[in-house]
PDB file of C-alpha atoms and ligand atoms in Angstrom:
ATOM      1  CA  MET A  27      -4.956  -3.359  17.896  1.00  0.00           C
ATOM      2  CA  ILE A  28      -4.720  -0.214  15.806  1.00  0.00           C
ATOM      3  CA  LEU A  29      -1.095   0.467  14.910  1.00  0.00           C
ATOM      4  CA  PRO A  30       0.285   3.938  14.180  1.00  0.00           C
ATOM      5  CA  ILE A  31       0.810   4.485  10.455  1.00  0.00           C
ATOM      6  CA  ILE A  32       4.317   5.587   9.564  1.00  0.00           C
ATOM      7  CA  ALA A  33       4.309   8.960   7.815  1.00  0.00           C
ATOM      8  CA  TYR A  34       6.322  10.040   4.801  1.00  0.00           C
ATOM      9  CA  GLY A  35       9.899  10.882   5.701  1.00  0.00           C
ATOM     10  CA  ASN A  36      10.584   7.808   7.832  1.00  0.00           C
ATOM     11  CA  PRO A  37      13.404   5.763   6.239  1.00  0.00           C
ATOM     12  CA  VAL A  38      11.509   2.477   6.787  1.00  0.00           C
ATOM     13  CA  LEU A  39       9.270   3.468   3.849  1.00  0.00           C
ATOM     14  CA  ARG A  40      12.359   3.474   1.616  1.00  0.00           C
ATOM     15  CA  LYS A  41      13.684   0.037   2.529  1.00  0.00           C
ATOM     16  CA  GLU A  42      13.377  -2.973   0.294  1.00  0.00           C
ATOM     17  CA  GLY A  43      11.349  -5.483   2.307  1.00  0.00           C
ATOM     18  CA  GLU A  44      12.802  -8.828   3.397  1.00  0.00           C
ATOM     19  CA  GLU A  45      11.017 -12.082   2.671  1.00  0.00           C
ATOM     20  CA  ILE A  46       9.438 -13.800   5.651  1.00  0.00           C
ATOM     21  CA  ASP A  47       8.496 -17.399   6.428  1.00  0.00           C
ATOM     22  CA  ALA A  48       5.650 -19.018   8.339  1.00  0.00           C
ATOM     23  CA  ASN A  49       7.648 -18.743  11.577  1.00  0.00           C
ATOM     24  CA  TYR A  50       7.711 -14.969  11.502  1.00  0.00           C
ATOM     25  CA  PRO A  51       6.895 -13.963  15.102  1.00  0.00           C
ATOM     26  CA  ASP A  52       3.173 -13.345  15.760  1.00  0.00           C
ATOM     27  CA  LEU A  53       2.346 -13.195  12.059  1.00  0.00           C
ATOM     28  CA  LYS A  54      -1.369 -13.905  12.592  1.00  0.00           C
ATOM     29  CA  LYS A  55      -1.634 -11.088  15.119  1.00  0.00           C
ATOM     30  CA  LEU A  56       0.299  -8.736  12.847  1.00  0.00           C
ATOM     31  CA  ILE A  57      -2.047  -9.451   9.922  1.00  0.00           C
ATOM     32  CA  SER A  58      -5.137  -8.968  12.050  1.00  0.00           C
ATOM     33  CA  ASP A  59      -3.718  -5.719  13.491  1.00  0.00           C
ATOM     34  CA  MET A  60      -2.946  -4.514   9.967  1.00  0.00           C
ATOM     35  CA  PHE A  61      -6.550  -5.148   8.871  1.00  0.00           C
ATOM     36  CA  GLU A  62      -7.847  -3.307  11.923  1.00  0.00           C
ATOM     37  CA  THR A  63      -5.459  -0.408  11.247  1.00  0.00           C
ATOM     38  CA  MET A  64      -6.455  -0.223   7.587  1.00  0.00           C
ATOM     39  CA  GLU A  65     -10.187  -0.325   8.341  1.00  0.00           C
ATOM     40  CA  ASN A  66      -9.780   2.385  10.972  1.00  0.00           C
ATOM     41  CA  SER A  67      -8.091   4.673   8.450  1.00  0.00           C
ATOM     42  CA  LYS A  68     -10.538   3.803   5.631  1.00  0.00           C
ATOM     43  CA  GLY A  69      -7.734   2.512   3.427  1.00  0.00           C
ATOM     44  CA  VAL A  70      -7.955  -0.129   0.687  1.00  0.00           C
ATOM     45  CA  GLY A  71      -4.405  -1.385   1.154  1.00  0.00           C
ATOM     46  CA  LEU A  72      -1.659  -1.370   3.764  1.00  0.00           C
ATOM     47  CA  ALA A  73       1.920  -2.586   3.510  1.00  0.00           C
ATOM     48  CA  ALA A  74       4.079  -3.755   6.418  1.00  0.00           C
ATOM     49  CA  PRO A  75       6.620  -0.901   6.040  1.00  0.00           C
ATOM     50  CA  GLN A  76       3.716   1.474   6.768  1.00  0.00           C
ATOM     51  CA  VAL A  77       3.514   0.003  10.246  1.00  0.00           C
ATOM     52  CA  GLY A  78       7.290   0.086  10.623  1.00  0.00           C
ATOM     53  CA  LEU A  79       8.238  -3.386   9.393  1.00  0.00           C
ATOM     54  CA  PRO A  80      10.489  -3.700   6.322  1.00  0.00           C
ATOM     55  CA  ILE A  81       9.118  -7.092   5.246  1.00  0.00           C
ATOM     56  CA  ARG A  82       7.415  -8.395   2.098  1.00  0.00           C
ATOM     57  CA  LEU A  83       3.840  -8.381   3.358  1.00  0.00           C
ATOM     58  CA  PHE A  84       0.810  -6.304   2.438  1.00  0.00           C
ATOM     59  CA  ILE A  85      -2.945  -6.550   2.679  1.00  0.00           C
ATOM     60  CA  VAL A  86      -5.776  -5.204   0.537  1.00  0.00           C
ATOM     61  CA  ASP A  87      -9.514  -4.959   0.985  1.00  0.00           C
ATOM     62  CA  THR A  88     -11.569  -3.108  -1.603  1.00  0.00           C
ATOM     63  CA  SER A  89     -14.921  -4.638  -0.634  1.00  0.00           C
ATOM     64  CA  GLY A  90     -17.496  -1.884  -0.531  1.00  0.00           C
ATOM     65  CA  PHE A  91     -15.585   0.393  -2.896  1.00  0.00           C
ATOM     66  CA  ASN A  92     -17.470  -0.712  -6.024  1.00  0.00           C
ATOM     67  CA  GLU A  93     -19.830   2.184  -5.395  1.00  0.00           C
ATOM     68  CA  ASP A  94     -21.117   2.715  -8.927  1.00  0.00           C
ATOM     69  CA  GLY A  95     -21.275  -0.996  -9.594  1.00  0.00           C
ATOM     70  CA  ASP A  96     -19.006  -0.704 -12.628  1.00  0.00           C
ATOM     71  CA  GLN A  97     -15.884  -2.061 -10.930  1.00  0.00           C
ATOM     72  CA  PRO A  98     -16.804  -5.664 -10.144  1.00  0.00           C
ATOM     73  CA  GLU A  99     -13.087  -6.486  -9.719  1.00  0.00           C
ATOM     74  CA  LEU A 100     -13.304  -4.702  -6.346  1.00  0.00           C
ATOM     75  CA  ASP A 101     -16.028  -6.927  -4.883  1.00  0.00           C
ATOM     76  CA  ASP A 102     -14.760  -9.436  -2.329  1.00  0.00           C
ATOM     77  CA  PHE A 103     -11.203  -8.429  -3.077  1.00  0.00           C
ATOM     78  CA  LYS A 104      -9.724  -8.981   0.359  1.00  0.00           C
ATOM     79  CA  ARG A 105      -6.306 -10.611   0.407  1.00  0.00           C
ATOM     80  CA  VAL A 106      -3.058 -11.094   2.282  1.00  0.00           C
ATOM     81  CA  PHE A 107       0.051 -11.017   0.082  1.00  0.00           C
ATOM     82  CA  ILE A 108       3.227 -12.560   1.484  1.00  0.00           C
ATOM     83  CA  ASN A 109       6.526 -12.591  -0.477  1.00  0.00           C
ATOM     84  CA  PRO A 110       4.736 -11.558  -3.672  1.00  0.00           C
ATOM     85  CA  ILE A 111       6.436 -11.475  -7.056  1.00  0.00           C
ATOM     86  CA  ILE A 112       4.955  -9.635 -10.017  1.00  0.00           C
ATOM     87  CA  ILE A 113       5.150 -12.073 -12.908  1.00  0.00           C
ATOM     88  CA  GLU A 114       3.765  -9.798 -15.606  1.00  0.00           C
ATOM     89  CA  GLU A 115       2.286  -6.347 -16.089  1.00  0.00           C
ATOM     90  CA  SER A 116       0.618  -5.665 -19.422  1.00  0.00           C
ATOM     91  CA  GLY A 117      -1.864  -3.500 -21.295  1.00  0.00           C
ATOM     92  CA  LYS A 118      -1.935   0.174 -22.109  1.00  0.00           C
ATOM     93  CA  GLU A 119      -0.980   2.445 -19.202  1.00  0.00           C
ATOM     94  CA  TRP A 120      -3.882   4.325 -17.657  1.00  0.00           C
ATOM     95  CA  LYS A 121      -3.970   7.201 -15.204  1.00  0.00           C
ATOM     96  CA  PHE A 122      -5.772   7.281 -11.901  1.00  0.00           C
ATOM     97  CA  GLU A 123      -5.564   9.552  -8.888  1.00  0.00           C
ATOM     98  CA  GLU A 124      -3.848   7.728  -6.032  1.00  0.00           C
ATOM     99  CA  GLY A 125      -3.391   8.544  -2.394  1.00  0.00           C
ATOM    100  CA  CYS A 126      -1.509   6.855   0.424  1.00  0.00           C
ATOM    101  CA  LEU A 127      -2.183   6.522   4.155  1.00  0.00           C
ATOM    102  CA  SER A 128       1.480   7.454   4.791  1.00  0.00           C
ATOM    103  CA  ILE A 129       1.157  10.641   2.704  1.00  0.00           C
ATOM    104  CA  PRO A 130      -2.089  12.203   3.942  1.00  0.00           C
ATOM    105  CA  GLY A 131      -3.709  15.052   2.060  1.00  0.00           C
ATOM    106  CA  ILE A 132      -1.990  14.402  -1.260  1.00  0.00           C
ATOM    107  CA  ARG A 133      -3.624  12.788  -4.278  1.00  0.00           C
ATOM    108  CA  GLU A 134      -2.019  12.684  -7.705  1.00  0.00           C
ATOM    109  CA  GLU A 135      -2.470  10.880 -10.986  1.00  0.00           C
ATOM    110  CA  VAL A 136      -0.239   7.862 -11.498  1.00  0.00           C
ATOM    111  CA  SER A 137       0.129   5.834 -14.711  1.00  0.00           C
ATOM    112  CA  ARG A 138       0.091   2.057 -14.398  1.00  0.00           C
ATOM    113  CA  LYS A 139      -0.555  -0.927 -16.624  1.00  0.00           C
ATOM    114  CA  PRO A 140      -4.025  -2.427 -16.149  1.00  0.00           C
ATOM    115  CA  ASN A 141      -3.295  -6.155 -16.208  1.00  0.00           C
ATOM    116  CA  LEU A 142      -1.250  -7.954 -13.632  1.00  0.00           C
ATOM    117  CA  ILE A 143      -0.167 -11.500 -12.919  1.00  0.00           C
ATOM    118  CA  ILE A 144       1.209 -11.951  -9.428  1.00  0.00           C
ATOM    119  CA  GLU A 145       2.457 -14.896  -7.419  1.00  0.00           C
ATOM    120  CA  TYR A 146       2.332 -14.812  -3.630  1.00  0.00           C
ATOM    121  CA  TYR A 147       1.712 -16.772  -0.454  1.00  0.00           C
ATOM    122  CA  ASN A 148      -1.555 -16.187   1.347  1.00  0.00           C
ATOM    123  CA  GLU A 149      -2.014 -16.076   5.128  1.00  0.00           C
ATOM    124  CA  ASN A 150      -1.904 -19.903   5.225  1.00  0.00           C
ATOM    125  CA  PHE A 151       1.342 -19.916   3.245  1.00  0.00           C
ATOM    126  CA  GLU A 152      -0.337 -21.477   0.208  1.00  0.00           C
ATOM    127  CA  LEU A 153       1.305 -20.434  -3.055  1.00  0.00           C
ATOM    128  CA  ILE A 154      -1.129 -18.626  -5.330  1.00  0.00           C
ATOM    129  CA  GLU A 155      -0.894 -17.225  -8.830  1.00  0.00           C
ATOM    130  CA  GLU A 156      -3.554 -14.637  -9.586  1.00  0.00           C
ATOM    131  CA  LYS A 157      -4.517 -12.467 -12.510  1.00  0.00           C
ATOM    132  CA  LEU A 158      -5.814  -9.011 -11.595  1.00  0.00           C
ATOM    133  CA  ASP A 159      -7.186  -6.164 -13.651  1.00  0.00           C
ATOM    134  CA  GLY A 160      -8.137  -2.514 -13.382  1.00  0.00           C
ATOM    135  CA  LEU A 161      -8.398  -0.983  -9.941  1.00  0.00           C
ATOM    136  CA  ALA A 162      -7.731  -4.272  -8.149  1.00  0.00           C
ATOM    137  CA  ALA A 163      -4.434  -4.521 -10.046  1.00  0.00           C
ATOM    138  CA  ARG A 164      -3.679  -0.881  -9.256  1.00  0.00           C
ATOM    139  CA  VAL A 165      -4.191  -1.293  -5.510  1.00  0.00           C
ATOM    140  CA  VAL A 166      -1.834  -4.275  -5.562  1.00  0.00           C
ATOM    141  CA  GLN A 167       0.747  -2.413  -7.682  1.00  0.00           C
ATOM    142  CA  HIS A 168       0.678   0.498  -5.201  1.00  0.00           C
ATOM    143  CA  GLU A 169       1.165  -1.832  -2.219  1.00  0.00           C
ATOM    144  CA  TYR A 170       3.810  -3.864  -4.036  1.00  0.00           C
ATOM    145  CA  ASP A 171       5.753  -0.635  -4.587  1.00  0.00           C
ATOM    146  CA  HIS A 172       5.727  -0.104  -0.801  1.00  0.00           C
ATOM    147  CA  ILE A 173       7.597  -3.345  -0.150  1.00  0.00           C
ATOM    148  CA  GLU A 174      10.153  -2.239  -2.756  1.00  0.00           C
ATOM    149  CA  GLY A 175      10.636   1.085  -0.967  1.00  0.00           C
ATOM    150  CA  VAL A 176       8.778   2.992  -3.682  1.00  0.00           C
ATOM    151  CA  LEU A 177       6.018   5.574  -3.085  1.00  0.00           C
ATOM    152  CA  PHE A 178       3.403   6.791  -5.554  1.00  0.00           C
ATOM    153  CA  ILE A 179       4.853  10.308  -5.446  1.00  0.00           C
ATOM    154  CA  ASP A 180       7.997   8.877  -7.078  1.00  0.00           C
ATOM    155  CA  LYS A 181       5.861   8.193 -10.142  1.00  0.00           C
ATOM    156  CA  ILE A 182       4.213  11.556 -10.680  1.00  0.00           C
ATOM    157  CA  ASN A 183       5.529  14.145 -13.093  1.00  0.00           C
ATOM    158  CA  PRO A 184       8.451  16.267 -11.805  1.00  0.00           C
ATOM    159  CA  LEU A 185       6.485  19.503 -12.032  1.00  0.00           C
ATOM    160  CA  LYS A 186       3.673  18.123  -9.846  1.00  0.00           C
ATOM    161  CA  LYS A 187       6.281  16.798  -7.427  1.00  0.00           C
ATOM    162  CA  GLN A 188       7.751  20.283  -7.154  1.00  0.00           C
ATOM    163  CA  LEU A 189       4.299  21.659  -6.401  1.00  0.00           C
ATOM    164  CA  ILE A 190       3.678  19.281  -3.497  1.00  0.00           C
ATOM    165  CA  LYS A 191       7.107  19.762  -1.906  1.00  0.00           C
ATOM    166  CA  GLY A 192       5.742  22.086   0.754  1.00  0.00           C
ATOM    167  CA  LYS A 193       3.005  19.632   1.663  1.00  0.00           C
ATOM    168  CA  LEU A 194       5.523  16.790   1.922  1.00  0.00           C
ATOM    169  CA  ASN A 195       7.705  18.846   4.258  1.00  0.00           C
ATOM    170  CA  ALA A 196       4.663  19.620   6.358  1.00  0.00           C
ATOM    171  CA  ILE A 197       3.930  15.880   6.682  1.00  0.00           C
ATOM    172  CA  ILE A 198       7.485  15.209   7.877  1.00  0.00           C
ATOM    173  CA  LYS A 199       6.913  17.781  10.623  1.00  0.00           C
ATOM    174  CA  GLY A 200       3.508  16.377  11.478  1.00  0.00           C
ATOM    175  CA  GLU A 201       1.802  19.565  10.370  1.00  0.00           C
ATOM    176  CA  VAL A 202      -1.115  17.814   8.748  1.00  0.00           C
ATOM    177  CA  LYS A 203      -4.587  16.954   9.897  1.00  0.00           C
ATOM    178  CA  VAL A 204      -5.318  13.235   9.976  1.00  0.00           C
ATOM    179  CA  ASN A 205      -8.146  11.345  11.623  1.00  0.00           C
ATOM    180  CA  TYR A 206      -6.174   8.161  12.267  1.00  0.00           C
ATOM    181  CA  ARG A 207      -3.146   7.287  14.370  1.00  0.00           C
ATOM    182  CA  MET A 208       0.160   8.264  12.736  1.00  0.00           C
ATOM    183  CA  LYS A 209       3.823   8.375  13.607  1.00  0.00           C
ATOM    184  CA  PHE A 210       5.658  11.369  12.154  1.00  0.00           C
ATOM    185  CA  PRO A 211       9.454  11.452  11.656  1.00  0.00           C
ATOM    186  CA  LEU A 212      10.036  14.652  13.633  1.00  0.00           C
ATOM    187  CA  ILE A 213       7.474  14.150  16.365  1.00  0.00           C
ATOM    188  CA  LYS A 214       7.798  11.875  19.397  1.00  0.00           C
ATOM    189  CA  SER A 215       4.848   9.480  19.285  1.00  0.00           C
ATOM    190  CA  LYS A 216       2.246   9.797  21.977  1.00  0.00           C
TER     191      LYS A 216
HETATM  192 CO1   CO B  14       0.447   3.687   0.090  1.00  0.00          CO
END
């Protein structure tokens, strides 16, 4: 089932997510719905707060995004992250233009460290420690921010943030064109 994606301005995107356990109601269905929702919106990552749930869960799938063949870290990178903890971020910060399904129409450069060690439970509640680099690390860092209530626009320079203020206000009012299902703060959902 495709779920509506929560747009910028909804307070759920600002909550720190709660940890969950294997008994979380209908977890399997939720994960499968999140994958369907993400595929439908052509995203590479989706965090539970983006479908209205302030819990520590996100998914990523970058398969098929290694278009030029020079980003092998993206191949087969399809994961479910439950209760993740970032153990270490290292390396020299690098910039990359990020976007977010909850903030349609805005893309801005964000600086992040390239190397990441993260511990998490997968969909079978097996504890995993994984080392990620480059874009794979970046996708995970972006999604991890979501479960901490942080958005990529919090990390852009203040001048750029000022420049996109109008666009952000338009999103809150639903005055933005999107080709996937969204729920806007000031609009009753259909
Ligand atoms: Co996002």
